[in-house]
Short mmCIF file of C-alpha atoms and ligand atoms in Angstrom, two decimals:
data_model
loop_
_atom_site.label_atom_id
_atom_site.label_comp_id
_atom_site.label_asym_id
_atom_site.label_seq_id
_atom_site.Cartn_x
_atom_site.Cartn_y
_atom_site.Cartn_z
CA MET A 9 -111.86 -83.49 1.39
CA ALA A 10 -112.87 -80.74 -1.02
CA PRO A 11 -111.08 -80.52 -4.37
CA ALA A 12 -108.55 -77.76 -4.94
CA THR A 13 -110.23 -74.36 -5.26
CA PRO A 14 -108.90 -71.12 -6.74
CA SER A 15 -107.89 -70.14 -3.20
CA ARG A 16 -105.41 -73.00 -3.36
CA LYS A 17 -103.45 -72.01 -6.44
CA PRO A 18 -100.98 -74.82 -7.11
CA LEU A 19 -97.37 -74.14 -6.19
CA MET A 20 -94.40 -75.74 -7.92
CA ALA A 21 -91.28 -74.99 -5.89
CA GLY A 22 -87.83 -76.02 -7.05
CA ASN A 23 -85.51 -76.79 -4.14
CA TRP A 24 -82.07 -76.58 -5.70
CA LYS A 25 -80.38 -77.81 -2.52
CA MET A 26 -76.58 -77.18 -2.59
CA ASN A 27 -76.42 -76.71 -6.36
CA ASN A 28 -75.78 -73.67 -8.57
CA ASN A 29 -73.52 -70.74 -7.77
CA HIS A 30 -74.97 -67.29 -8.41
CA LEU A 31 -73.93 -67.26 -12.08
CA GLU A 32 -75.40 -70.69 -12.72
CA ALA A 33 -78.53 -69.58 -10.86
CA ILE A 34 -79.00 -66.63 -13.21
CA ALA A 35 -78.59 -68.88 -16.25
CA LEU A 36 -81.13 -71.40 -14.92
CA VAL A 37 -83.75 -68.78 -14.05
CA GLN A 38 -83.27 -67.16 -17.47
CA LYS A 39 -83.89 -70.50 -19.20
CA MET A 40 -87.02 -71.09 -17.12
CA ALA A 41 -88.27 -67.57 -17.73
CA PHE A 42 -87.78 -67.94 -21.47
CA ALA A 43 -89.98 -71.04 -21.52
CA LEU A 44 -92.69 -69.98 -19.06
CA LYS A 45 -95.59 -67.96 -20.43
CA GLU A 46 -98.22 -65.74 -18.83
CA ALA A 47 -100.70 -68.64 -18.92
CA ASP A 48 -98.32 -70.74 -16.82
CA TYR A 49 -98.10 -68.10 -14.09
CA ASP A 50 -101.88 -67.68 -14.19
CA ALA A 51 -102.31 -71.40 -13.53
CA VAL A 52 -99.49 -72.11 -11.11
CA ASP A 53 -97.22 -70.26 -8.68
CA VAL A 54 -93.67 -71.07 -9.79
CA ALA A 55 -90.87 -70.66 -7.25
CA VAL A 56 -87.16 -71.39 -7.03
CA LEU A 57 -85.28 -71.95 -3.79
CA PRO A 58 -81.61 -71.29 -4.55
CA PRO A 59 -78.71 -71.45 -2.10
CA PHE A 60 -78.39 -68.29 0.03
CA THR A 61 -75.46 -67.05 -2.06
CA ALA A 62 -77.61 -66.86 -5.20
CA ILE A 63 -80.75 -65.24 -3.81
CA ARG A 64 -79.61 -61.65 -4.40
CA SER A 65 -78.75 -62.45 -8.02
CA VAL A 66 -82.12 -64.11 -8.57
CA GLN A 67 -83.85 -61.10 -7.00
CA THR A 68 -82.01 -58.70 -9.28
CA LEU A 69 -82.92 -60.72 -12.37
CA VAL A 70 -86.57 -61.13 -11.36
CA ASP A 71 -86.87 -57.40 -10.64
CA ALA A 72 -85.03 -56.25 -13.77
CA ASP A 73 -86.95 -58.49 -16.15
CA ARG A 74 -90.22 -58.31 -14.18
CA LEU A 75 -90.43 -62.09 -14.09
CA GLY A 76 -93.39 -63.94 -12.63
CA ILE A 77 -91.08 -66.41 -10.91
CA GLN A 78 -91.15 -66.31 -7.12
CA TYR A 79 -88.17 -67.26 -4.97
CA GLY A 80 -87.20 -68.11 -1.44
CA ALA A 81 -84.63 -69.74 0.81
CA GLN A 82 -83.94 -73.33 1.77
CA ASP A 83 -83.65 -72.55 5.48
CA VAL A 84 -83.91 -69.66 7.93
CA SER A 85 -82.56 -69.01 11.40
CA GLN A 86 -84.86 -69.33 14.38
CA HIS A 87 -83.07 -66.28 15.85
CA ALA A 88 -83.74 -62.65 14.97
CA SER A 89 -80.12 -61.42 15.07
CA GLY A 90 -76.92 -61.65 17.07
CA ALA A 91 -74.02 -64.01 17.69
CA TYR A 92 -75.15 -66.98 15.59
CA THR A 93 -72.26 -67.57 13.21
CA GLY A 94 -73.34 -68.79 9.83
CA GLU A 95 -77.05 -68.15 10.36
CA ILE A 96 -79.32 -66.09 8.09
CA SER A 97 -82.28 -64.30 9.66
CA ALA A 98 -85.81 -64.02 8.36
CA SER A 99 -85.53 -60.23 8.20
CA MET A 100 -82.46 -60.59 5.94
CA LEU A 101 -84.50 -62.82 3.63
CA ALA A 102 -87.45 -60.41 3.76
CA LYS A 103 -85.10 -57.62 2.65
CA LEU A 104 -84.33 -59.77 -0.42
CA LYS A 105 -88.11 -60.05 -0.98
CA CYS A 106 -88.15 -63.81 -0.46
CA SER A 107 -91.67 -65.20 -0.58
CA TYR A 108 -90.81 -68.54 1.01
CA ALA A 109 -88.40 -70.25 3.38
CA VAL A 110 -88.21 -74.02 3.70
CA VAL A 111 -88.19 -75.22 7.30
CA GLY A 112 -87.69 -78.73 8.57
CA HIS A 113 -86.50 -80.34 5.35
CA SER A 114 -85.58 -83.94 6.16
CA GLU A 115 -81.97 -83.23 5.21
CA ARG A 116 -81.86 -80.48 7.88
CA ARG A 117 -83.56 -82.75 10.39
CA GLN A 118 -81.12 -85.59 9.60
CA TYR A 119 -77.78 -83.79 9.16
CA HIS A 120 -78.34 -80.82 11.48
CA ALA A 121 -80.39 -82.49 14.21
CA GLU A 122 -83.32 -80.14 13.77
CA THR A 123 -86.15 -81.04 16.13
CA ASP A 124 -89.82 -80.16 15.79
CA GLU A 125 -89.21 -77.37 18.34
CA ILE A 126 -86.47 -75.84 16.20
CA VAL A 127 -88.56 -76.26 13.05
CA ASN A 128 -91.47 -74.53 14.79
CA ALA A 129 -89.25 -71.64 15.89
CA LYS A 130 -88.00 -71.25 12.31
CA ALA A 131 -91.54 -71.29 10.93
CA ARG A 132 -92.60 -68.60 13.41
CA ALA A 133 -89.51 -66.51 12.60
CA ALA A 134 -90.37 -66.67 8.90
CA LEU A 135 -94.01 -65.73 9.48
CA ALA A 136 -93.01 -62.81 11.69
CA ALA A 137 -91.07 -61.45 8.68
CA ASP A 138 -94.03 -62.01 6.31
CA ILE A 139 -92.36 -64.99 4.65
CA SER A 140 -94.37 -68.14 4.02
CA PRO A 141 -92.67 -71.14 5.59
CA ILE A 142 -92.70 -74.34 3.57
CA LEU A 143 -92.92 -76.74 6.50
CA CYS A 144 -91.61 -80.17 5.53
CA VAL A 145 -92.85 -83.37 7.14
CA GLY A 146 -92.34 -86.99 6.18
CA GLU A 147 -91.60 -90.47 7.43
CA GLY A 148 -88.59 -92.72 6.94
CA LEU A 149 -88.75 -96.15 5.36
CA ASP A 150 -88.92 -97.97 8.70
CA VAL A 151 -91.99 -95.99 9.74
CA ARG A 152 -93.62 -96.53 6.35
CA LYS A 153 -92.98 -100.28 6.49
CA ALA A 154 -94.63 -100.40 9.92
CA GLY A 155 -97.64 -98.47 8.58
CA GLY A 156 -97.01 -95.52 10.91
CA GLN A 157 -96.73 -92.78 8.27
CA VAL A 158 -99.88 -90.84 9.19
CA ALA A 159 -99.20 -90.78 12.93
CA HIS A 160 -95.57 -89.82 12.34
CA VAL A 161 -96.40 -86.98 9.97
CA LEU A 162 -99.21 -85.62 12.15
CA ALA A 163 -96.89 -85.51 15.16
CA GLN A 164 -94.38 -83.50 13.09
CA LEU A 165 -97.20 -81.25 11.91
CA ASP A 166 -98.47 -80.61 15.44
CA GLY A 167 -94.94 -79.80 16.60
CA GLY A 168 -94.15 -77.61 13.61
CA LEU A 169 -97.34 -75.57 13.89
CA ALA A 170 -97.30 -75.05 17.67
CA LYS A 171 -98.32 -71.52 18.67
CA ILE A 172 -98.95 -70.50 15.05
CA PRO A 173 -102.34 -68.76 14.94
CA ALA A 174 -104.98 -69.30 12.26
CA ASP A 175 -104.30 -66.05 10.42
CA GLN A 176 -100.67 -67.10 9.98
CA VAL A 177 -101.25 -70.75 9.17
CA ARG A 178 -103.21 -69.62 6.11
CA ARG A 179 -99.99 -68.49 4.46
CA THR A 180 -98.00 -71.52 5.58
CA VAL A 181 -97.27 -74.22 3.01
CA ILE A 182 -96.96 -77.83 4.14
CA ALA A 183 -94.75 -80.20 2.13
CA TYR A 184 -95.22 -83.93 2.59
CA GLU A 185 -91.96 -85.58 1.62
CA PRO A 186 -91.58 -89.27 2.45
CA VAL A 187 -87.87 -89.54 3.21
CA TRP A 188 -87.58 -92.85 1.35
CA ALA A 189 -88.72 -91.13 -1.86
CA ILE A 190 -86.25 -88.21 -1.79
CA GLY A 191 -83.58 -88.43 -4.45
CA THR A 192 -84.05 -92.18 -4.71
CA GLY A 193 -86.21 -92.41 -7.81
CA GLU A 194 -88.83 -94.08 -5.59
CA THR A 195 -91.99 -92.01 -5.82
CA ALA A 196 -94.90 -92.49 -3.47
CA THR A 197 -97.91 -93.57 -5.48
CA PRO A 198 -100.54 -90.88 -5.97
CA LYS A 199 -102.67 -92.85 -3.48
CA ASP A 200 -99.84 -92.84 -0.90
CA ALA A 201 -99.46 -89.07 -1.33
CA GLN A 202 -103.21 -88.46 -1.05
CA GLU A 203 -103.54 -90.59 2.08
CA VAL A 204 -101.06 -88.47 4.02
CA CYS A 205 -102.00 -85.11 2.47
CA ALA A 206 -105.68 -85.73 3.31
CA ALA A 207 -104.71 -86.62 6.87
CA ILE A 208 -102.75 -83.36 7.10
CA ARG A 209 -105.77 -81.36 5.93
CA THR A 210 -108.05 -83.14 8.36
CA ARG A 211 -105.64 -82.34 11.20
CA LEU A 212 -105.52 -78.67 10.11
CA ALA A 213 -109.32 -78.61 10.36
CA GLU A 214 -109.09 -80.05 13.88
CA LEU A 215 -106.43 -77.54 14.93
CA TYR A 216 -107.96 -74.40 13.38
CA ASP A 217 -111.53 -73.11 13.20
CA GLY A 218 -112.74 -70.86 10.45
CA GLY A 219 -111.50 -72.52 7.30
CA PRO A 220 -107.70 -72.32 7.10
CA ALA A 221 -107.61 -76.05 6.38
CA ASP A 222 -109.20 -75.40 3.00
CA GLU A 223 -106.75 -72.62 2.20
CA VAL A 224 -103.40 -74.14 3.19
CA ARG A 225 -101.44 -75.54 0.26
CA ILE A 226 -100.09 -79.03 0.76
CA LEU A 227 -97.28 -80.08 -1.56
CA TYR A 228 -95.88 -83.51 -2.31
CA GLY A 229 -92.12 -83.97 -2.65
CA GLY A 230 -89.95 -86.97 -3.50
CA SER A 231 -88.61 -87.85 -6.96
CA VAL A 232 -91.21 -85.71 -8.73
CA LYS A 233 -90.66 -85.42 -12.47
CA GLY A 234 -92.61 -84.82 -15.67
CA GLY A 235 -93.51 -88.49 -15.86
CA ASN A 236 -95.31 -88.70 -12.52
CA ILE A 237 -96.53 -85.18 -11.67
CA ALA A 238 -99.91 -85.41 -13.41
CA GLY A 239 -101.03 -88.42 -11.36
CA ILE A 240 -99.89 -86.76 -8.14
CA MET A 241 -101.64 -83.48 -8.96
CA ALA A 242 -104.86 -85.37 -9.74
CA GLN A 243 -105.24 -86.03 -6.01
CA ASP A 244 -107.75 -83.84 -4.15
CA ASP A 245 -105.44 -82.78 -1.35
CA VAL A 246 -102.21 -82.25 -3.28
CA ASP A 247 -101.74 -78.60 -4.25
CA GLY A 248 -98.31 -78.70 -5.82
CA ALA A 249 -94.84 -80.15 -5.51
CA LEU A 250 -91.52 -79.50 -3.81
CA VAL A 251 -89.13 -80.62 -6.51
CA GLY A 252 -85.47 -81.43 -5.92
CA GLY A 253 -83.37 -82.98 -8.69
CA ALA A 254 -85.81 -82.28 -11.52
CA SER A 255 -85.84 -78.56 -10.71
CA LEU A 256 -82.20 -78.31 -11.83
CA ASP A 257 -83.28 -79.12 -15.39
CA PRO A 258 -85.25 -76.17 -16.76
CA GLY A 259 -87.03 -78.27 -19.40
CA GLU A 260 -88.16 -80.84 -16.85
CA PHE A 261 -89.22 -78.23 -14.30
CA VAL A 262 -91.28 -76.33 -16.87
CA LYS A 263 -92.89 -79.64 -17.85
CA ILE A 264 -93.81 -80.16 -14.18
CA CYS A 265 -95.30 -76.65 -14.05
CA ARG A 266 -97.41 -77.63 -17.09
CA TYR A 267 -98.68 -80.84 -15.53
CA ARG A 268 -102.15 -80.07 -16.89
CA ASP A 269 -100.90 -80.91 -20.38
CA LEU A 270 -99.55 -84.31 -19.31
CA PRO A 271 -101.41 -87.63 -19.17
CA VAL A 272 -102.39 -88.84 -15.67
O1 G3H B 253 -87.06 -80.70 -1.46
C1 G3H B 253 -87.16 -81.55 -2.33
C2 G3H B 253 -87.16 -82.94 -2.01
O2 G3H B 253 -86.19 -83.29 -1.09
C3 G3H B 253 -87.28 -83.88 -3.18
O3 G3H B 253 -86.06 -84.07 -3.82
P1 G3H B 253 -86.03 -85.00 -5.15
O4 G3H B 253 -87.09 -84.41 -6.05
O5 G3H B 253 -84.66 -84.86 -5.69
O6 G3H B 253 -86.41 -86.37 -4.72
#
């Protein structure tokens, strides 16, 4: 596959999961913003994905201080509006100027029984509101041990992208997150990450004519930190990272954003 081009600007997205109230969120974004320089934003898109309750505060800070940090949500409803207690719609997130919404994170699939059909409906709801879905795919340890990771991930990809046309897939982000590497300290090797990310790009080329495969950003996620990001980013088909635990530490997250300065 072709190496990353300027049309695939790397994206480092910090998924805070269920951490940080709105006051803590402001403090964390301020620390990041203090450390990040213009050159960082030129090289990398930097995004935070706070809990829903903190998005408005992050928006206010980003707007007031004209920060280059992007932000988004960790989930979105598949429904547009109505009697869905506890749900947050894509149009509500668009009103908060969210750039991204994660869909199909393995924790949603596992704890909330989200199927590929639901994940697909969420991705389409996000796109309809001009929000880029970050579509998560990834295999469990049993699948990995049996060598079925590529087939498993491609089936999730096919399901997640169903009925999404080429002009919309261009703005979709795919995150490959092997479930066995999330929050465990076990990182996939750069070669493991490249194998699956390359297979994802090849499948995108099969599914879509006209070049979207070369434009879609594919992230790796799973115990990413300053010590392993450079090797992962050296892979041709990895265009960034979805970072969990390390994104809660501003120093570590900024280090990840500056992976170019780190040894491979
Ligand atoms: O969304 C992020 C991933 O689940 C990775 O989390 P982690 O970096 O804590 O392993």
